[in-house]
CSV table of N, CA and C in Angstrom, one decimal:
chain,number,residue,atom,x,y,z
A,1,MET,N,-8.3,21.1,-24.5
A,1,MET,CA,-8.6,19.7,-24.4
A,1,MET,C,-7.4,18.9,-25.0
A,2,ARG,N,-7.1,17.8,-24.4
A,2,ARG,CA,-6.0,16.9,-24.9
A,2,ARG,C,-6.6,15.5,-25.1
A,3,GLU,N,-6.0,14.8,-26.1
A,3,GLU,CA,-6.4,13.4,-26.4
A,3,GLU,C,-5.1,12.6,-26.2
A,4,LEU,N,-5.1,11.6,-25.4
A,4,LEU,CA,-4.0,10.7,-25.2
A,4,LEU,C,-4.3,9.2,-25.4
A,5,THR,N,-3.3,8.4,-25.5
A,5,THR,CA,-3.5,7.0,-25.6
A,5,THR,C,-2.7,6.4,-24.5
A,6,ARG,N,-3.2,5.5,-23.7
A,6,ARG,CA,-2.5,4.9,-22.6
A,6,ARG,C,-2.8,3.4,-22.5
A,7,VAL,N,-1.9,2.6,-21.9
A,7,VAL,CA,-2.2,1.2,-21.6
A,7,VAL,C,-2.5,1.1,-20.1
A,8,VAL,N,-3.5,0.3,-19.8
A,8,VAL,CA,-3.9,0.1,-18.4
A,8,VAL,C,-2.9,-0.7,-17.7
A,9,GLY,N,-2.4,-0.3,-16.6
A,9,GLY,CA,-1.4,-1.0,-15.9
A,9,GLY,C,-2.0,-2.1,-15.0
A,10,ASN,N,-1.1,-2.9,-14.4
A,10,ASN,CA,-1.5,-4.0,-13.5
A,10,ASN,C,-2.2,-3.5,-12.2
A,11,ASP,N,-2.1,-2.2,-12.0
A,11,ASP,CA,-2.8,-1.6,-10.8
A,11,ASP,C,-4.2,-1.0,-11.2
A,12,CYS,N,-4.7,-1.4,-12.3
A,12,CYS,CA,-6.0,-1.0,-12.8
A,12,CYS,C,-6.1,0.5,-13.0
A,13,ALA,N,-5.0,1.1,-13.5
A,13,ALA,CA,-5.0,2.5,-13.7
A,13,ALA,C,-4.2,3.0,-14.9
A,14,VAL,N,-4.4,4.2,-15.3
A,14,VAL,CA,-3.6,4.8,-16.3
A,14,VAL,C,-3.0,6.1,-15.6
A,15,GLU,N,-1.8,6.4,-16.1
A,15,GLU,CA,-1.1,7.5,-15.5
A,15,GLU,C,-1.2,8.7,-16.4
A,16,ILE,N,-1.6,9.8,-15.8
A,16,ILE,CA,-1.7,11.1,-16.6
A,16,ILE,C,-1.2,12.2,-15.8
A,17,ASP,N,-0.2,12.9,-16.3
A,17,ASP,CA,0.4,14.0,-15.6
A,17,ASP,C,0.8,13.7,-14.1
A,18,THR,N,1.4,12.6,-13.9
A,18,THR,CA,1.9,12.1,-12.6
A,18,THR,C,0.8,11.5,-11.7
A,19,ASN,N,-0.5,11.7,-12.1
A,19,ASN,CA,-1.6,11.1,-11.3
A,19,ASN,C,-2.0,9.8,-11.9
A,20,SER,N,-2.6,9.0,-11.1
A,20,SER,CA,-3.1,7.7,-11.5
A,20,SER,C,-4.6,7.6,-11.4
A,21,TYR,N,-5.3,7.3,-12.5
A,21,TYR,CA,-6.8,7.2,-12.6
A,21,TYR,C,-7.2,5.8,-12.8
A,22,SER,N,-8.2,5.3,-12.0
A,22,SER,CA,-8.6,3.9,-12.1
A,22,SER,C,-9.4,3.7,-13.4
A,23,VAL,N,-9.3,2.4,-13.8
A,23,VAL,CA,-10.1,1.9,-15.0
A,23,VAL,C,-10.6,0.5,-14.6
A,24,PRO,N,-11.7,0.0,-15.1
A,24,PRO,CA,-12.1,-1.3,-14.7
A,24,PRO,C,-11.0,-2.4,-14.9
A,25,TRP,N,-10.9,-3.2,-13.9
A,25,TRP,CA,-9.8,-4.2,-13.9
A,25,TRP,C,-9.7,-5.1,-15.1
A,26,ARG,N,-10.8,-5.3,-15.8
A,26,ARG,CA,-10.8,-6.2,-16.9
A,26,ARG,C,-10.0,-5.6,-18.1
A,27,LEU,N,-9.7,-4.4,-18.0
A,27,LEU,CA,-9.0,-3.7,-19.1
A,27,LEU,C,-7.5,-3.7,-18.9
A,28,ILE,N,-7.0,-4.4,-17.9
A,28,ILE,CA,-5.5,-4.4,-17.6
A,28,ILE,C,-4.8,-4.9,-18.9
A,29,GLY,N,-3.8,-4.1,-19.3
A,29,GLY,CA,-3.0,-4.5,-20.5
A,29,GLY,C,-3.6,-3.9,-21.8
A,30,GLU,N,-4.8,-3.4,-21.8
A,30,GLU,CA,-5.5,-2.9,-23.0
A,30,GLU,C,-5.2,-1.4,-23.2
A,31,ARG,N,-5.2,-1.0,-24.5
A,31,ARG,CA,-5.0,0.4,-24.8
A,31,ARG,C,-6.3,1.1,-24.7
A,32,VAL,N,-6.3,2.3,-24.1
A,32,VAL,CA,-7.5,3.1,-23.9
A,32,VAL,C,-7.2,4.5,-24.4
A,33,ALA,N,-8.2,5.2,-24.8
A,33,ALA,CA,-8.1,6.6,-25.2
A,33,ALA,C,-8.5,7.5,-24.0
A,34,VAL,N,-7.8,8.5,-23.8
A,34,VAL,CA,-8.0,9.4,-22.7
A,34,VAL,C,-8.3,10.8,-23.2
A,35,THR,N,-9.4,11.5,-22.8
A,35,THR,CA,-9.6,12.8,-23.1
A,35,THR,C,-9.6,13.7,-21.8
A,36,ILE,N,-8.7,14.7,-21.9
A,36,ILE,CA,-8.6,15.6,-20.7
A,36,ILE,C,-9.2,16.9,-21.1
A,37,ALA,N,-10.3,17.2,-20.4
A,37,ALA,CA,-11.0,18.5,-20.6
A,37,ALA,C,-10.8,19.3,-19.2
A,38,PRO,N,-11.1,20.5,-19.2
A,38,PRO,CA,-11.0,21.3,-18.0
A,38,PRO,C,-11.8,20.6,-16.8
A,39,GLY,N,-11.1,20.2,-15.8
A,39,GLY,CA,-11.7,19.6,-14.6
A,39,GLY,C,-12.2,18.2,-14.8
A,40,GLU,N,-11.9,17.5,-15.9
A,40,GLU,CA,-12.5,16.2,-16.1
A,40,GLU,C,-11.5,15.3,-16.9
A,41,VAL,N,-11.5,14.0,-16.6
A,41,VAL,CA,-10.7,13.0,-17.3
A,41,VAL,C,-11.7,11.9,-17.8
A,42,ARG,N,-11.8,11.7,-19.1
A,42,ARG,CA,-12.7,10.7,-19.6
A,42,ARG,C,-11.8,9.6,-20.3
A,43,ILE,N,-12.2,8.3,-20.0
A,43,ILE,CA,-11.4,7.2,-20.5
A,43,ILE,C,-12.3,6.3,-21.4
A,44,ARG,N,-11.9,6.0,-22.6
A,44,ARG,CA,-12.7,5.2,-23.5
A,44,ARG,C,-11.9,3.9,-23.9
A,45,HIS,N,-12.6,2.9,-24.1
A,45,HIS,CA,-12.1,1.6,-24.7
A,45,HIS,C,-12.9,1.3,-25.9
A,46,GLY,N,-12.3,1.5,-27.1
A,46,GLY,CA,-13.1,1.4,-28.3
A,46,GLY,C,-14.1,2.5,-28.3
A,47,LEU,N,-15.4,2.1,-28.5
A,47,LEU,CA,-16.4,3.1,-28.6
A,47,LEU,C,-17.1,3.4,-27.2
A,48,HIS,N,-16.7,2.6,-26.2
A,48,HIS,CA,-17.4,2.7,-24.9
A,48,HIS,C,-16.6,3.5,-23.9
A,49,GLN,N,-17.3,4.4,-23.3
A,49,GLN,CA,-16.7,5.2,-22.2
A,49,GLN,C,-16.7,4.3,-21.0
A,50,VAL,N,-15.5,4.1,-20.4
A,50,VAL,CA,-15.3,3.1,-19.3
A,50,VAL,C,-15.0,3.8,-17.9
A,51,ALA,N,-14.7,5.1,-18.0
A,51,ALA,CA,-14.4,5.8,-16.7
A,51,ALA,C,-14.5,7.3,-16.9
A,52,VAL,N,-15.0,8.0,-15.9
A,52,VAL,CA,-14.9,9.5,-15.9
A,52,VAL,C,-14.5,9.9,-14.5
A,53,HIS,N,-13.5,10.7,-14.4
A,53,HIS,CA,-13.0,11.1,-13.1
A,53,HIS,C,-12.9,12.7,-13.1
A,54,LYS,N,-13.0,13.2,-11.9
A,54,LYS,CA,-12.7,14.6,-11.8
A,54,LYS,C,-11.2,14.8,-11.9
A,55,GLN,N,-10.7,15.7,-12.6
A,55,GLN,CA,-9.3,15.9,-12.8
A,55,GLN,C,-8.6,16.3,-11.5
A,56,SER,N,-7.6,15.7,-11.1
A,56,SER,CA,-6.9,16.0,-9.8
A,56,SER,C,-6.1,17.2,-10.0
A,57,GLU,N,-6.1,18.1,-9.0
A,57,GLU,CA,-5.3,19.3,-9.0
A,57,GLU,C,-4.0,19.1,-8.4
A,58,GLY,N,-3.8,17.9,-7.6
A,58,GLY,CA,-2.5,17.6,-7.0
A,58,GLY,C,-1.6,16.9,-7.9
A,59,ARG,N,-0.5,16.4,-7.3
A,59,ARG,CA,0.5,15.6,-8.1
A,59,ARG,C,0.7,14.3,-7.4
A,60,ARG,N,1.0,13.3,-8.2
A,60,ARG,CA,1.3,11.9,-7.6
A,60,ARG,C,0.2,11.4,-6.7
A,61,LEU,N,-1.1,11.6,-7.2
A,61,LEU,CA,-2.2,11.1,-6.4
A,61,LEU,C,-2.8,10.0,-7.2
A,62,ARG,N,-3.6,9.2,-6.4
A,62,ARG,CA,-4.3,8.0,-7.0
A,62,ARG,C,-5.8,8.3,-6.9
A,63,ILE,N,-6.5,8.4,-8.0
A,63,ILE,CA,-7.9,8.6,-8.0
A,63,ILE,C,-8.6,7.3,-8.4
A,64,VAL,N,-9.4,6.7,-7.5
A,64,VAL,CA,-9.9,5.4,-7.6
A,64,VAL,C,-11.4,5.4,-7.5
A,65,ASP,N,-12.1,4.8,-8.5
A,65,ASP,CA,-13.5,4.5,-8.4
A,65,ASP,C,-13.6,3.0,-7.9
A,66,ALA,N,-14.1,2.8,-6.7
A,66,ALA,CA,-14.1,1.5,-6.1
A,66,ALA,C,-14.8,0.4,-7.0
A,67,ALA,N,-15.8,0.8,-7.8
A,67,ALA,CA,-16.5,-0.1,-8.7
A,67,ALA,C,-15.6,-0.7,-9.7
A,68,HIS,N,-14.5,0.0,-10.0
A,68,HIS,CA,-13.5,-0.5,-11.0
A,68,HIS,C,-12.8,-1.8,-10.5
A,69,LEU,N,-12.8,-2.0,-9.2
A,69,LEU,CA,-12.1,-3.1,-8.6
A,69,LEU,C,-13.0,-4.2,-8.2
A,70,ASP,N,-14.3,-4.1,-8.5
A,70,ASP,CA,-15.2,-5.2,-8.2
A,70,ASP,C,-14.8,-6.5,-9.0
A,71,GLY,N,-14.6,-7.6,-8.2
A,71,GLY,CA,-14.2,-8.8,-8.8
A,71,GLY,C,-12.7,-9.1,-8.7
A,72,VAL,N,-12.0,-8.2,-8.2
A,72,VAL,CA,-10.5,-8.4,-7.9
A,72,VAL,C,-10.3,-9.1,-6.6
A,73,ALA,N,-9.5,-10.1,-6.6
A,73,ALA,CA,-9.2,-10.9,-5.4
A,73,ALA,C,-8.7,-10.0,-4.3
A,74,GLY,N,-9.2,-10.1,-3.1
A,74,GLY,CA,-8.8,-9.3,-2.0
A,74,GLY,C,-9.3,-7.9,-2.0
A,75,ARG,N,-10.2,-7.5,-2.9
A,75,ARG,CA,-10.7,-6.2,-2.9
A,75,ARG,C,-11.2,-5.7,-1.6
A,76,ASN,N,-11.9,-6.5,-0.9
A,76,ASN,CA,-12.5,-6.1,0.4
A,76,ASN,C,-11.7,-6.5,1.6
A,77,GLY,N,-10.4,-6.7,1.3
A,77,GLY,CA,-9.5,-7.0,2.4
A,77,GLY,C,-9.5,-8.5,2.8
A,78,ALA,N,-10.2,-9.4,2.0
A,78,ALA,CA,-10.3,-10.8,2.3
A,78,ALA,C,-8.9,-11.4,2.4
A,79,VAL,N,-8.1,-11.1,1.4
A,79,VAL,CA,-6.7,-11.7,1.4
A,79,VAL,C,-5.9,-11.3,2.7
A,80,ARG,N,-6.0,-10.0,3.0
A,80,ARG,CA,-5.3,-9.5,4.2
A,80,ARG,C,-5.9,-10.2,5.5
A,81,GLN,N,-7.2,-10.4,5.5
A,81,GLN,CA,-7.8,-11.0,6.7
A,81,GLN,C,-7.3,-12.4,6.9
A,82,GLU,N,-7.2,-13.2,5.7
A,82,GLU,CA,-6.7,-14.5,5.8
A,82,GLU,C,-5.2,-14.6,6.3
A,83,ILE,N,-4.4,-13.7,5.8
A,83,ILE,CA,-3.0,-13.6,6.2
A,83,ILE,C,-2.9,-13.3,7.7
A,84,ALA,N,-3.7,-12.3,8.1
A,84,ALA,CA,-3.7,-11.9,9.5
A,84,ALA,C,-4.1,-13.1,10.4
A,85,ALA,N,-5.1,-13.9,9.9
A,85,ALA,CA,-5.5,-15.1,10.7
A,85,ALA,C,-4.4,-16.1,10.8
A,86,LEU,N,-3.6,-16.2,9.8
A,86,LEU,CA,-2.5,-17.2,9.8
A,86,LEU,C,-1.4,-16.7,10.8
A,87,LEU,N,-1.2,-15.4,10.8
A,87,LEU,CA,-0.1,-14.8,11.6
A,87,LEU,C,-0.6,-14.5,13.1
A,88,ASP,N,-1.9,-14.7,13.4
A,88,ASP,CA,-2.4,-14.3,14.7
A,88,ASP,C,-1.9,-15.3,15.7
A,89,PRO,N,-1.2,-14.8,16.7
A,89,PRO,CA,-0.6,-15.7,17.8
A,89,PRO,C,-1.6,-16.1,18.9
A,90,SER,N,-2.8,-15.7,18.7
A,90,SER,CA,-3.8,-16.0,19.8
A,90,SER,C,-3.9,-17.6,20.0
A,91,PRO,N,-4.1,-18.0,21.2
A,91,PRO,CA,-4.2,-19.5,21.4
A,91,PRO,C,-5.4,-20.1,20.7
A,92,PRO,N,-5.4,-21.3,20.4
A,92,PRO,CA,-6.5,-22.0,19.7
A,92,PRO,C,-7.7,-22.1,20.7
A,93,PRO,N,-8.9,-22.2,20.2
A,93,PRO,CA,-10.0,-22.3,21.1
A,93,PRO,C,-9.9,-23.6,22.0
A,94,SER,N,-10.5,-23.5,23.2
A,94,SER,CA,-10.4,-24.6,24.1
A,94,SER,C,-11.2,-25.8,23.5
A,95,LEU,N,-10.9,-27.0,24.1
A,95,LEU,CA,-11.6,-28.2,23.6
A,95,LEU,C,-13.1,-28.1,24.0
A,96,LEU,N,-13.9,-28.7,23.2
A,96,LEU,CA,-15.3,-28.7,23.5
A,96,LEU,C,-15.7,-29.7,24.6
A,97,ARG,N,-14.9,-30.7,24.7
A,97,ARG,CA,-15.1,-31.7,25.8
A,97,ARG,C,-13.8,-31.9,26.6
A,98,SER,N,-14.0,-32.4,27.8
A,98,SER,CA,-12.8,-32.6,28.7
A,98,SER,C,-12.1,-33.8,28.2
A,99,LEU,N,-10.8,-33.9,28.5
A,99,LEU,CA,-10.0,-35.1,28.2
A,99,LEU,C,-10.6,-36.4,28.9
A,100,ALA,N,-11.2,-36.2,30.0
A,100,ALA,CA,-11.7,-37.4,30.7
A,100,ALA,C,-12.8,-38.1,29.9
A,101,GLU,N,-13.6,-37.3,29.1
A,101,GLU,CA,-14.6,-37.9,28.3
A,101,GLU,C,-14.0,-38.8,27.2
A,102,TYR,N,-12.9,-38.3,26.6
A,102,TYR,CA,-12.2,-39.0,25.6
A,102,TYR,C,-11.5,-40.3,26.2
A,103,GLU,N,-11.0,-40.2,27.4
A,103,GLU,CA,-10.4,-41.3,28.0
A,103,GLU,C,-11.4,-42.4,28.3
A,104,ALA,N,-12.6,-42.0,28.7
A,104,ALA,CA,-13.7,-43.0,29.0
A,104,ALA,C,-14.1,-43.7,27.7
A,105,LEU,N,-14.1,-42.9,26.6
A,105,LEU,CA,-14.6,-43.4,25.3
A,105,LEU,C,-13.6,-44.5,24.8
A,106,VAL,N,-12.3,-44.3,25.0
A,106,VAL,CA,-11.3,-45.3,24.4
A,106,VAL,C,-10.9,-46.3,25.4
A,107,GLY,N,-11.5,-46.3,26.6
A,107,GLY,CA,-11.2,-47.3,27.6
A,107,GLY,C,-10.1,-47.0,28.6
A,108,GLY,N,-9.9,-45.8,28.9
A,108,GLY,CA,-8.9,-45.5,30.0
A,108,GLY,C,-7.8,-44.5,29.5
A,109,GLY,N,-6.9,-44.1,30.4
A,109,GLY,CA,-5.9,-43.2,30.2
A,109,GLY,C,-4.6,-43.9,29.8
A,110,PHE,N,-3.6,-43.1,29.5
A,110,PHE,CA,-2.3,-43.6,29.1
A,110,PHE,C,-1.4,-43.6,30.2
């Protein structure tokens, strides 16, 4: 068993043995205590346990609990969807009324 201290990065995670383990986003920049036991990674902030992950057997992997990102802007792809809508080259929707109706309303054409 190992005890470590880490600072939560801007990516809502702490790095342990080349792997990245998620932590609730509100702890970005905070110091946390990490306990590594066989097959398990436990992360505490003060007296509270804030995350438990299965220890990764691989290298350079990102282990994420989706609940840790709740409340983060763009978490469900909303930011990407807005950007895609701005970049979408599809034509705008057609007019709801014909131009002849507008001409009649203002008193004739140009």
